[in-house]
Coordinates of C-alpha atoms in Angstrom, one line a residue:
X1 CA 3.7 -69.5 30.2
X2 CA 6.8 -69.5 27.5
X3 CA 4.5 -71.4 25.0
X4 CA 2.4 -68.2 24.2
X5 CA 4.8 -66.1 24.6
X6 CA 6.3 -67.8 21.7
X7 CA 3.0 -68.0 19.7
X8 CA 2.7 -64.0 20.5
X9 CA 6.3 -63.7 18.9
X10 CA 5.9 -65.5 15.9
X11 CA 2.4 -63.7 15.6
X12 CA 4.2 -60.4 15.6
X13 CA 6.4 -61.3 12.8
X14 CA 3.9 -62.6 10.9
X15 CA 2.4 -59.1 11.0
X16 CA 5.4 -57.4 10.2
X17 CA 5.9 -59.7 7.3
X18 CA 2.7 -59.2 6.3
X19 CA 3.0 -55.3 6.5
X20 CA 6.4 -55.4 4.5
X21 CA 4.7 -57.1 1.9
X22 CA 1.7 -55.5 1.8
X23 CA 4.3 -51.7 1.3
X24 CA 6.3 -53.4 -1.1
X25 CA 3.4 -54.7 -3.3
X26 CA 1.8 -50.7 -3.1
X27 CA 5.4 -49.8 -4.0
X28 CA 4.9 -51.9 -7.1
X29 CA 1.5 -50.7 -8.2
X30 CA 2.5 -46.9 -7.3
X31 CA 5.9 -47.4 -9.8
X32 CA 4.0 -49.3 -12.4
X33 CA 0.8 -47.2 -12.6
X34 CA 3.7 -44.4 -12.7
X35 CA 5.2 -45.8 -15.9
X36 CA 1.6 -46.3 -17.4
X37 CA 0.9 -42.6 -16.7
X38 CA 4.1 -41.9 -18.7
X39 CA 3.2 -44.2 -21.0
X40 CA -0.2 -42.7 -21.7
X41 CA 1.4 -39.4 -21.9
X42 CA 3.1 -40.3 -24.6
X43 CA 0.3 -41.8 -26.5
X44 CA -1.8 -38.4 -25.8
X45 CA 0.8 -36.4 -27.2
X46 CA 2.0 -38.5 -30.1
X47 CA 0.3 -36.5 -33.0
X48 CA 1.8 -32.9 -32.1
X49 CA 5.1 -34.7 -31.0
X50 CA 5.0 -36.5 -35.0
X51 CA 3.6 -33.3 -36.8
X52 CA 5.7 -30.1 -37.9
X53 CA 3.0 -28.0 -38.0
X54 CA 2.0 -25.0 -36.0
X55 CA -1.0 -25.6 -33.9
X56 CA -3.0 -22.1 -32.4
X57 CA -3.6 -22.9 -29.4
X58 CA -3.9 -26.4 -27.1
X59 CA -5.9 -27.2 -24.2
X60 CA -5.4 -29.5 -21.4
X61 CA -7.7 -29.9 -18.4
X62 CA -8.7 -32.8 -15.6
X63 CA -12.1 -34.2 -14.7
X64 CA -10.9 -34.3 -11.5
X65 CA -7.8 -32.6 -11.3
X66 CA -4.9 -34.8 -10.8
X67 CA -3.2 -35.0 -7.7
X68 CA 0.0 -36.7 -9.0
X69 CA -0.1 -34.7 -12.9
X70 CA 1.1 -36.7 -15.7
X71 CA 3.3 -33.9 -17.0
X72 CA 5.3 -32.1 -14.9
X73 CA 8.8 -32.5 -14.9
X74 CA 11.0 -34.1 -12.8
X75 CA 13.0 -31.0 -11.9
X76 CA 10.9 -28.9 -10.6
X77 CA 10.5 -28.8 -6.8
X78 CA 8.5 -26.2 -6.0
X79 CA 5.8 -26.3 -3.0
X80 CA 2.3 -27.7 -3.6
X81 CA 3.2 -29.1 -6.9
X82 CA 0.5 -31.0 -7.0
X83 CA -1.8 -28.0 -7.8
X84 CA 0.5 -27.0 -10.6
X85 CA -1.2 -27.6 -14.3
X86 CA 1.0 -27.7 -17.9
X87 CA 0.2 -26.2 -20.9
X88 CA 1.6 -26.9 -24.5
X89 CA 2.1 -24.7 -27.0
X90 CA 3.0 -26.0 -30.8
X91 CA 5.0 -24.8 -33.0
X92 CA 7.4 -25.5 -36.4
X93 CA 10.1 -25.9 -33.8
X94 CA 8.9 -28.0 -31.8
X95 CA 6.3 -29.3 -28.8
X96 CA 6.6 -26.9 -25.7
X97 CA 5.2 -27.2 -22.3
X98 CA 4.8 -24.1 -19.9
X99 CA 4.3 -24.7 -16.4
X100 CA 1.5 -22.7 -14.5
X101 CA 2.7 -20.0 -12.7
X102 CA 6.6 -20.6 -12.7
X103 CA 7.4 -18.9 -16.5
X104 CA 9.3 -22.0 -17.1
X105 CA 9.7 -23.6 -20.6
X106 CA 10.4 -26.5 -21.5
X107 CA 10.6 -28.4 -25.0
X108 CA 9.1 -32.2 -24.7
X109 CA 11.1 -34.8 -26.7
X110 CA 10.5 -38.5 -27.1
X111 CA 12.3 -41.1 -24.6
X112 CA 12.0 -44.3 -25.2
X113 CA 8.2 -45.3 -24.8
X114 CA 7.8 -42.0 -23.2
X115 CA 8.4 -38.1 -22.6
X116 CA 11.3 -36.0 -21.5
X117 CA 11.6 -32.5 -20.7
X118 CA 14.2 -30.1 -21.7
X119 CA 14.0 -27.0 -20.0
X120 CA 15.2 -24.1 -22.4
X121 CA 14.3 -21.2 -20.1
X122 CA 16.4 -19.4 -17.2
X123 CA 13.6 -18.1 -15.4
X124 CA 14.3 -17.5 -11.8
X125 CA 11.3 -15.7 -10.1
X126 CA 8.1 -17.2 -10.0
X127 CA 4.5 -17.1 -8.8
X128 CA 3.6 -14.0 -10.7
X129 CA 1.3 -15.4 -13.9
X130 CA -0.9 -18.1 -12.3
X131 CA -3.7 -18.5 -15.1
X132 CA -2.0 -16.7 -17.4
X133 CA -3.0 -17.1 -21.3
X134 CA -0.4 -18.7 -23.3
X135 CA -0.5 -18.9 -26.5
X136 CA 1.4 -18.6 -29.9
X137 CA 1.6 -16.1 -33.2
X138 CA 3.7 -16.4 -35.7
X139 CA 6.0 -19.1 -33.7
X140 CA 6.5 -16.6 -31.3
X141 CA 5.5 -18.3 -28.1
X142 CA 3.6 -15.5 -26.1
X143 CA 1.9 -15.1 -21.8
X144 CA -0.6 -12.5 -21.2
X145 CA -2.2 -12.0 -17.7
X146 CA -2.3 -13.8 -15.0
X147 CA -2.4 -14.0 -11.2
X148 CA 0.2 -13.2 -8.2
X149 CA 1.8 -10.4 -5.8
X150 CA -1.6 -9.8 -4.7
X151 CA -2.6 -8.5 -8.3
X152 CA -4.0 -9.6 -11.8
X153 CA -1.8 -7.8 -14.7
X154 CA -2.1 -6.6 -17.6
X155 CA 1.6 -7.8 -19.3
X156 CA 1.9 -9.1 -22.6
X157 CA 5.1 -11.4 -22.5
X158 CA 6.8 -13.1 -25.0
X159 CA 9.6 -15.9 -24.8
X160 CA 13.2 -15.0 -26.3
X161 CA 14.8 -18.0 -26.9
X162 CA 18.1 -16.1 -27.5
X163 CA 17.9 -14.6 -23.9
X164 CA 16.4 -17.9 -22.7
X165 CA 13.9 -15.7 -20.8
X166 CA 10.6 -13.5 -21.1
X167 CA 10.4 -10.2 -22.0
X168 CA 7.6 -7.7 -22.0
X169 CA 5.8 -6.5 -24.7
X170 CA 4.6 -2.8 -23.9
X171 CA 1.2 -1.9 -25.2
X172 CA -1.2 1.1 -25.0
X173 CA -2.6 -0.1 -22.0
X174 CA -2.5 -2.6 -18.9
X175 CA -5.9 -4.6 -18.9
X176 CA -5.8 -7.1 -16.2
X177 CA -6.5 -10.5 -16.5
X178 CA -6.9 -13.8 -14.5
X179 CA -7.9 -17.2 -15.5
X180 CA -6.9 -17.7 -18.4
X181 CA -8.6 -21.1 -18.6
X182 CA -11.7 -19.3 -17.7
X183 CA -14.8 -18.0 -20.3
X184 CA -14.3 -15.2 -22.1
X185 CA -10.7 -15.2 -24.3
X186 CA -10.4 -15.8 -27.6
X187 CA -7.1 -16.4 -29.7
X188 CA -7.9 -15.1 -33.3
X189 CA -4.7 -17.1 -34.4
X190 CA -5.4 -16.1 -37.9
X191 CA -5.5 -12.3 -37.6
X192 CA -3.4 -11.8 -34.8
X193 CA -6.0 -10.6 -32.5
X194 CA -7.3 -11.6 -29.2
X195 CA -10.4 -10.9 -27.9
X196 CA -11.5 -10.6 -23.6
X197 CA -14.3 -10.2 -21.9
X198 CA -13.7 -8.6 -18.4
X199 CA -15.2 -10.7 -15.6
X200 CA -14.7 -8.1 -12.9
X201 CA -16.7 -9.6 -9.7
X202 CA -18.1 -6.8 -7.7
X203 CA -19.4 -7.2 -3.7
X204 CA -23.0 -6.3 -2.3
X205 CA -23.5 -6.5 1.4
X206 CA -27.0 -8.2 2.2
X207 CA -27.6 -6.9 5.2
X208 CA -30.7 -9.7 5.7
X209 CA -28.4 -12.1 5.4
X210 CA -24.9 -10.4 7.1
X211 CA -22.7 -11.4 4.3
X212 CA -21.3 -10.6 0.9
X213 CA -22.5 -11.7 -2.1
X214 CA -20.6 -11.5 -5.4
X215 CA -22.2 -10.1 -9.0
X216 CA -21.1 -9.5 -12.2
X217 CA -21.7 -5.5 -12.8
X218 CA -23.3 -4.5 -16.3
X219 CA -20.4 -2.6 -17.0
X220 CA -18.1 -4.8 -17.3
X221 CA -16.8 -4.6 -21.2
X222 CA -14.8 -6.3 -24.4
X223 CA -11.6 -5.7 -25.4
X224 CA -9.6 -6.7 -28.4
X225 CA -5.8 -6.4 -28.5
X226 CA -4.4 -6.4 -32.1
X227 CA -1.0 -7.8 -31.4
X228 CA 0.5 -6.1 -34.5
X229 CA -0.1 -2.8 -33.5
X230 CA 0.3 -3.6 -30.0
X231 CA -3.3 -1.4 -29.2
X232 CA -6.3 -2.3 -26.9
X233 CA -9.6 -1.3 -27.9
X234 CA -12.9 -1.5 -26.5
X235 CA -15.5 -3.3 -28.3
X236 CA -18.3 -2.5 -26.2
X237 CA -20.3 -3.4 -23.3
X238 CA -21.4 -6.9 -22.5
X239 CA -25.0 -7.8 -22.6
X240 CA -26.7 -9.4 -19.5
X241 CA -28.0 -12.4 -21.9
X242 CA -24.4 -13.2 -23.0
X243 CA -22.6 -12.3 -19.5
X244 CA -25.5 -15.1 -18.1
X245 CA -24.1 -17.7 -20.1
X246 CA -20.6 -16.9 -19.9
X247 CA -21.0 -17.1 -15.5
X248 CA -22.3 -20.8 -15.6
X249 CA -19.9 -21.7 -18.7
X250 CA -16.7 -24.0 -18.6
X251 CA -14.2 -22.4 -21.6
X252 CA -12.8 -25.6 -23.6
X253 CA -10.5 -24.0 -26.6
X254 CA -10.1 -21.4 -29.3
X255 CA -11.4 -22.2 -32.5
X256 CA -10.8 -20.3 -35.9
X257 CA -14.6 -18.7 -35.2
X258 CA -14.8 -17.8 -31.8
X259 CA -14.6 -19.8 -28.4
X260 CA -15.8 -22.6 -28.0
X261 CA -17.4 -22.9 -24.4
X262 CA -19.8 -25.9 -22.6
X263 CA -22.7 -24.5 -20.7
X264 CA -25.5 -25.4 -18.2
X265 CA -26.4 -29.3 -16.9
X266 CA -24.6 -32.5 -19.0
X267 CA -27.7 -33.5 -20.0
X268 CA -28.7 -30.8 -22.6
X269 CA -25.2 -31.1 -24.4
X270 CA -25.3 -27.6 -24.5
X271 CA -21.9 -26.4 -26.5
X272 CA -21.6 -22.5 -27.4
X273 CA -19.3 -20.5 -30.5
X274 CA -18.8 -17.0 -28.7
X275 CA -17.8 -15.3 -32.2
X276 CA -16.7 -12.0 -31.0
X277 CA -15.7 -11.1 -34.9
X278 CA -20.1 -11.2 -35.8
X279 CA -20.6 -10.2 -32.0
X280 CA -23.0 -13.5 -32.1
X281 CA -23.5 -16.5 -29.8
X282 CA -24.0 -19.5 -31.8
X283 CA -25.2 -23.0 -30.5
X284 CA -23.3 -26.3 -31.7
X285 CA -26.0 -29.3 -33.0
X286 CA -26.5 -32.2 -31.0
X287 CA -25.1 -34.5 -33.5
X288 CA -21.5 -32.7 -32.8
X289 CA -22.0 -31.9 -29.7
X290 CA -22.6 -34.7 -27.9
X291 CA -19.6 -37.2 -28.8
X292 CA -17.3 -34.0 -28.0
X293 CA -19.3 -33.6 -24.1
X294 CA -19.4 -37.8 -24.0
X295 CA -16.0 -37.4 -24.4
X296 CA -14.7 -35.1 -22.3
X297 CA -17.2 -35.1 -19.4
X298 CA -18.4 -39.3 -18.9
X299 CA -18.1 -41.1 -16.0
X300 CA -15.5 -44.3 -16.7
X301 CA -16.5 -47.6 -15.1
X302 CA -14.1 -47.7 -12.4
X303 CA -14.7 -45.4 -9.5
X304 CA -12.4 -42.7 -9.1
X305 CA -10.8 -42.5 -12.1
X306 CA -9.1 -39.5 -13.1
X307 CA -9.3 -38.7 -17.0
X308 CA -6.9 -36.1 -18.6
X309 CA -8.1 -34.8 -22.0
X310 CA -6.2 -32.7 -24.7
X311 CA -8.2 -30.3 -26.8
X312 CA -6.7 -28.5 -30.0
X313 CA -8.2 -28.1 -33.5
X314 CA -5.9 -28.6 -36.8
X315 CA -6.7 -28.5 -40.4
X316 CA -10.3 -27.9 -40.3
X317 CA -10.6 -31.1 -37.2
X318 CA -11.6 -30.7 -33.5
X319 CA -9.0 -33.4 -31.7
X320 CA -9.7 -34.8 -28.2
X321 CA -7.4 -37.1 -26.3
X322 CA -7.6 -38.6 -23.4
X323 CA -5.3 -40.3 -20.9
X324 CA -7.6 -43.6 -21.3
X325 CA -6.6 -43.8 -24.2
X326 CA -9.6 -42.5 -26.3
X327 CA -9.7 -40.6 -29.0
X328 CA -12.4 -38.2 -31.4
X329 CA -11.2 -36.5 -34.5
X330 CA -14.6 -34.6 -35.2
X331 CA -14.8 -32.2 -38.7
X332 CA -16.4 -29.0 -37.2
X333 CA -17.3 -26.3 -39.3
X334 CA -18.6 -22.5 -38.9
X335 CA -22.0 -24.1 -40.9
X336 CA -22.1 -26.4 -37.8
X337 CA -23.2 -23.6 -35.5
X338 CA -26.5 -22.3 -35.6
X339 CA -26.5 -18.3 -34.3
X340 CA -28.9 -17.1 -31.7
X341 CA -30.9 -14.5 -30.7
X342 CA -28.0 -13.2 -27.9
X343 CA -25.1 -10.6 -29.6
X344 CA -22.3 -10.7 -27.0
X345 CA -21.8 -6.9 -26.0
X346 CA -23.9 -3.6 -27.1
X347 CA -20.7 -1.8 -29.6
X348 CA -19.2 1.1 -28.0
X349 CA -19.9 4.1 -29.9
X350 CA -16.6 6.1 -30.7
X351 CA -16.3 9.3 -29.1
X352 CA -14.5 12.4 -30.0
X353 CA -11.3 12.4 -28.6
X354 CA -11.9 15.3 -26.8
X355 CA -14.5 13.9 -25.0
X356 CA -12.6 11.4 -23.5
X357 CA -9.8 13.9 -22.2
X358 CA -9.8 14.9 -18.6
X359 CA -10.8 18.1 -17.9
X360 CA -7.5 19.5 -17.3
X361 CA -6.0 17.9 -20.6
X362 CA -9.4 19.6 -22.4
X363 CA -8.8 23.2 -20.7
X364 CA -5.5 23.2 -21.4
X365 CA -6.2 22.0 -25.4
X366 CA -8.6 25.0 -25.3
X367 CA -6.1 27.2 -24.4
X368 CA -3.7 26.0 -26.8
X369 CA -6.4 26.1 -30.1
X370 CA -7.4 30.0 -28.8
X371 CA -3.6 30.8 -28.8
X372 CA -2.9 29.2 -32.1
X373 CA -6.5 31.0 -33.6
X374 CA -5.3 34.0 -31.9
X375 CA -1.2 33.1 -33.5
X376 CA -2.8 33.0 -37.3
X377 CA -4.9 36.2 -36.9
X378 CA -1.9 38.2 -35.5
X379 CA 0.6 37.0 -38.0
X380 CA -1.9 37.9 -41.1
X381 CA -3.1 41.4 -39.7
X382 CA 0.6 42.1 -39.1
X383 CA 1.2 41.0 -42.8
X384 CA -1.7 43.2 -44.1
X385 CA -0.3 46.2 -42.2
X386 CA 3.0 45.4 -43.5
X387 CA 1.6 45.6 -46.9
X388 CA -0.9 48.4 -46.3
X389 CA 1.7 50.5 -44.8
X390 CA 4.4 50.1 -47.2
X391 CA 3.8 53.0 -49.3
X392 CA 2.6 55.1 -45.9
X393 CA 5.4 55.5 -44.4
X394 CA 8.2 53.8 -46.6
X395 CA 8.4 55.9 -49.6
X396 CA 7.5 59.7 -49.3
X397 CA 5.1 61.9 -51.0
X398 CA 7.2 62.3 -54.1
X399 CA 8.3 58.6 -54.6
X400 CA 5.1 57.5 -54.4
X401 CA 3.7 60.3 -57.2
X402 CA 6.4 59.7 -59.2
X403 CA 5.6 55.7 -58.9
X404 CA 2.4 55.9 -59.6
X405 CA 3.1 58.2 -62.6
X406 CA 5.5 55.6 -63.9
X407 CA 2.5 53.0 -63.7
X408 CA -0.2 54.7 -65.2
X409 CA 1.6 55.7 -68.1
X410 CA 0.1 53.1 -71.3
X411 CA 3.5 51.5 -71.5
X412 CA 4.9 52.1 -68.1
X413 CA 7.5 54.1 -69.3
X414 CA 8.4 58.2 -68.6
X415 CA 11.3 60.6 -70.7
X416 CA 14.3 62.3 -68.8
X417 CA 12.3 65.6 -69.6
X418 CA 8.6 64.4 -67.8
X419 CA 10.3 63.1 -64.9
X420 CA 12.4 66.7 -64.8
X421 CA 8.7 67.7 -64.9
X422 CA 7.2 66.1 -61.9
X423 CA 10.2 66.6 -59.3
X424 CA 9.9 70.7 -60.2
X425 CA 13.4 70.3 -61.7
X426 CA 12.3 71.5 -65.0
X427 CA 14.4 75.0 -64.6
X428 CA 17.5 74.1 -62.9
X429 CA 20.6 72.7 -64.4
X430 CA 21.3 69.8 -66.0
X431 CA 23.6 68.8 -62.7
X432 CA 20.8 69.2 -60.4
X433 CA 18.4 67.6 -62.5
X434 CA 20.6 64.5 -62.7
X435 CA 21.4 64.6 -59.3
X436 CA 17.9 64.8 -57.5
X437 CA 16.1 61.9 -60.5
X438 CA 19.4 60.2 -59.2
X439 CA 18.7 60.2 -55.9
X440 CA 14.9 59.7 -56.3
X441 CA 15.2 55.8 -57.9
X442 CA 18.4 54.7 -55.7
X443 CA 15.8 55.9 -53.0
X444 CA 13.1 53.7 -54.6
X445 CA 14.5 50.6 -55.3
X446 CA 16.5 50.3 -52.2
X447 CA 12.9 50.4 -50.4
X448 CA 11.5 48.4 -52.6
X449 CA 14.2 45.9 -52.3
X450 CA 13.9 46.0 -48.5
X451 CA 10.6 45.6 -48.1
X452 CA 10.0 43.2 -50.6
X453 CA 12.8 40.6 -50.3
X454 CA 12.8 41.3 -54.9
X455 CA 16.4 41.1 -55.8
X456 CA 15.4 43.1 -58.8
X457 CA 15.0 47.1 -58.8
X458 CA 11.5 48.3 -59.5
X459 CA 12.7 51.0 -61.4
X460 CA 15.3 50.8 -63.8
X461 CA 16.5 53.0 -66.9
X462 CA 17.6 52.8 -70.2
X463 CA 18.9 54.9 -72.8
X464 CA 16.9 55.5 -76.7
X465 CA 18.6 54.4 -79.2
X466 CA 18.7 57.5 -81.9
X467 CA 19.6 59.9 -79.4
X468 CA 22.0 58.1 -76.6
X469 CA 21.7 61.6 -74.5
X470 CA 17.9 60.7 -73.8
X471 CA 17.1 58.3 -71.0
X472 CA 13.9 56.6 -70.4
X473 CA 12.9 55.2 -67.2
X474 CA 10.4 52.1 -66.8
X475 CA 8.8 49.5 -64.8
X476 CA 10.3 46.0 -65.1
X477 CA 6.6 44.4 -66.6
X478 CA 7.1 41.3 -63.7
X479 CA 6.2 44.0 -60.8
X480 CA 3.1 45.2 -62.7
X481 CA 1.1 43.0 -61.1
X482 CA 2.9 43.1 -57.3
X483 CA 2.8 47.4 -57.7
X484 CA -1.0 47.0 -59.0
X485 CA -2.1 45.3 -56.2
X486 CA -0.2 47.9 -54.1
X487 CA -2.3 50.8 -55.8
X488 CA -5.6 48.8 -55.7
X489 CA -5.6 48.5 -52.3
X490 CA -4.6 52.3 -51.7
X491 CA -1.3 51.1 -50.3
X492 CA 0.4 54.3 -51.2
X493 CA -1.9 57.4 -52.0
X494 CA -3.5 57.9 -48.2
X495 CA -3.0 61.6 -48.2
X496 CA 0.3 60.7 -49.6
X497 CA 2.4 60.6 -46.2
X498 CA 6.1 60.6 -46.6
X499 CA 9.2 60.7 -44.5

């Protein structure tokens, strides 16, 4: 009876030894296939890490996703990091990494045979900008869109590296987007531009089959942002051909052209340029296309193998690396694409502005263009009355014959004795006559003066020069033409009307 208890004893610690070892060896291949992965990161990112250059945008994807990602830091501890994706974002300063949905930054350095991160950011909310499009202008390292809060915005973000944080970029209007990953975004990193097409998905209830069914509407437009002038615009509506091939499309990266996008079955190495800029969908050749699908999309001889790849074209070549160590530097052209029947969107015609006002903004315009017609009317009637009336009831029914007398004369110029003449003063003495011709141009002038804003006096005297005792009294000539117009328009002679 003690002899198998014995044997069951040493049987049990067999299997625990066994177990232990069995752990410790997984242990082992868990921490080495750990330092390969770092390894290989390394390797992948070895030509942005050694080159200065700016690169427009960079695009990393998994075929499967990862469950244990090569990239994300150590530091950050967030739940389900496992679903958490990297992008990297080149610039003259430097390799960054931005980490889905967190707004963190961080720049990647070498370590030893590997990678490091150093996070430059002190972002402390998260969860806002899952699938967010990141991207970079100008080495300004920029996040548009995204997912979280139960919303997709609009924002256009850029990183401050002073502030060591984001701030937003306000533009004419919020255009929500999600996915950025997804078809239909292109980075025009040479003209500062980027280009969306909305993917709203609308709901139909099938009552046949008591459930909802999602569609893309015809509706649904293009937009292009100009990021110098901070403005969306619409480009027009997309076309049903070009929304077909966008739904069953897989978006790979931005080139100088348009966006480059894989579509339909493996098999027909289908590979599309969306060029927004000729509104034309152009299909890649064969001869390209297939060792950039073979590439990215082939199975690798051991089962369940995950395969990382890194997209990003520079200095005219289409680079793909992958975490097995494989590699395609590919020339790729515009020449290389041959265009299609399918234009992307039908071009929005431009509307006057007016028509795009709401009805209370156009009533209230209205209003405002009557009053201002009505404004303009007012002020010149009340100018041409002001004229009109200035000899009507301004100057009386002598000042105006004695004006007009003044005028008509060949030189403009009357005698002491005619002026004695017309004011009927003829045959009174020489104190009254002075007196009343006195009173008559002081009278005159000061009207004339008031009415016209002229610093000069319309009438003015002067005495002749072999007889000092005789005084002539004239028109300055510069009022001929100001009095003239006076007379012509009968400013001064209805029925003569005087004060």
């Amino acid at each position: 009876m003690c002899y198998w208890k014995i044997a069951l004893l040493h049987l049990m610690k067999l299997v625990l030894i066994t177990v232990r070892s069995f752990s410790l060896l997984i242990l082992c291949l868990l921490s080495f296939q750990s330092k390969a992965q770092e390894g290989d990161a390394a390797w992948m990112l070895e030509d942005l890490l050694s080159d200065s250059s700016a690169v427009g945008e960079i695009v990393s994807f998994e075929t499967p996703r990862f469950t244990n990602p090569f990239f994300l830091p150590n530091d950050l501890k967030l739940p389900g990091k496992e679903q958490l994706s990297d992008v990297f974002i080149k610039t003259s300063d430097g390799l960054f990494a931005l980490i889905d949905g967190t707004g963190r930054v961080y720049k990647v350095l070498r370590k030893g045979d590997g990678i490091d991160f150093v996070r430059i950011d002190s972002t402390f909310y998260s969860g806002y900008n899952f699938g967010a499009f990141n991207f970079t202008i100008r080495d300004t390292i920029f996040s548009i869109g995204g997912y979280g809060l139960w919303r997709n915005n609009g924002h256009l973000r850029y990183f401050q590296s002073s502030n060591y944080g984001w701030e937003i970029m306000p533009l004419n209007t919020e255009i929500p987007m999600g996915g950025g990953q997804g078809v239909g975004i292109w980075l025009n990193y040479g003209g500062s531009k980027i280009c969306y097409t909305e993917k709203r998905i609308a709901k139909e209830w099938l009552k046949e089959k008591n459930t909802n069914v999602n569609y893309y509407p015809d509706t649904a437009r293009v937009w292009e942002l100009d990021l110098d002038s901070k403005n969306w615009s619409i480009l027009g509506v997309v076309k049903k051909e070009a929304m077909d091939i966008m739904k069953i499309s897989r978006r790979l990266v931005s080139l100088p052209w348009g966006e480059l996008v894989f579509a339909g079955p493996r098999s027909n190495q289908t590979l599309y340029l969306v060029d927004y800029a000729s509104n034309q969908i152009s299909l890649l050749g064969k001869e390209k296309a297939a060792p950039i699908i073979g590439m990215i999309f082939n199975e690798h001889k051991t089962k369940n193998t995950n395969k990382r790849c890194i997209l990003y074209f520079k200095d005219s070549i289409f680079h793909i690396v992958t975490s097995l160590k494989e590699q395609l530097q590919l020339s790729l052209k515009h020449s290389d694409f041959t265009p299609t029947a399918i234009s992307i969107y039908v071009p929005t015609q431009e509307k006057p502005f007016w028509m795009s006002m709401s009805w209370l903004s156009l009533v209230t315009f209205s209003i405002g263009v009557v009053l201002s017609i009505g404004a303009i009317f007012f002020t010149m009637y009340k100018r041409r009355s002001a004229s009109n009336t200035i000899g009507q009831s301004v100057f009386n029914k002598t000042e105006v014959q004695l004006i007009r007398a003044i005028f008509y004369k060949s030189d403009h110029v009357m005698t002491t004795e005619e002026i004695n003449f017309l004011l009927g003063t003829i045959r009174k003495s020489i104190e009254v006559q002075k007196k009343h011709r006195s009173d008559i141009m002081v009278s005159i002038n000061k009207k004339y003066k008031a009415f016209t804003g002229d610093e000069d006096e319309l009438l003015d005297k002067q005495r002749i020069d072999n007889d000092k005792r005789l005084i002539r009294y004239f028109i300055h000539p510069d009022k001929y033409k100001k009095i003239a117009s006076l007379i012509e328009e009968n400013a001064m002679v209805k029925n003569g009307k005087g004060s």
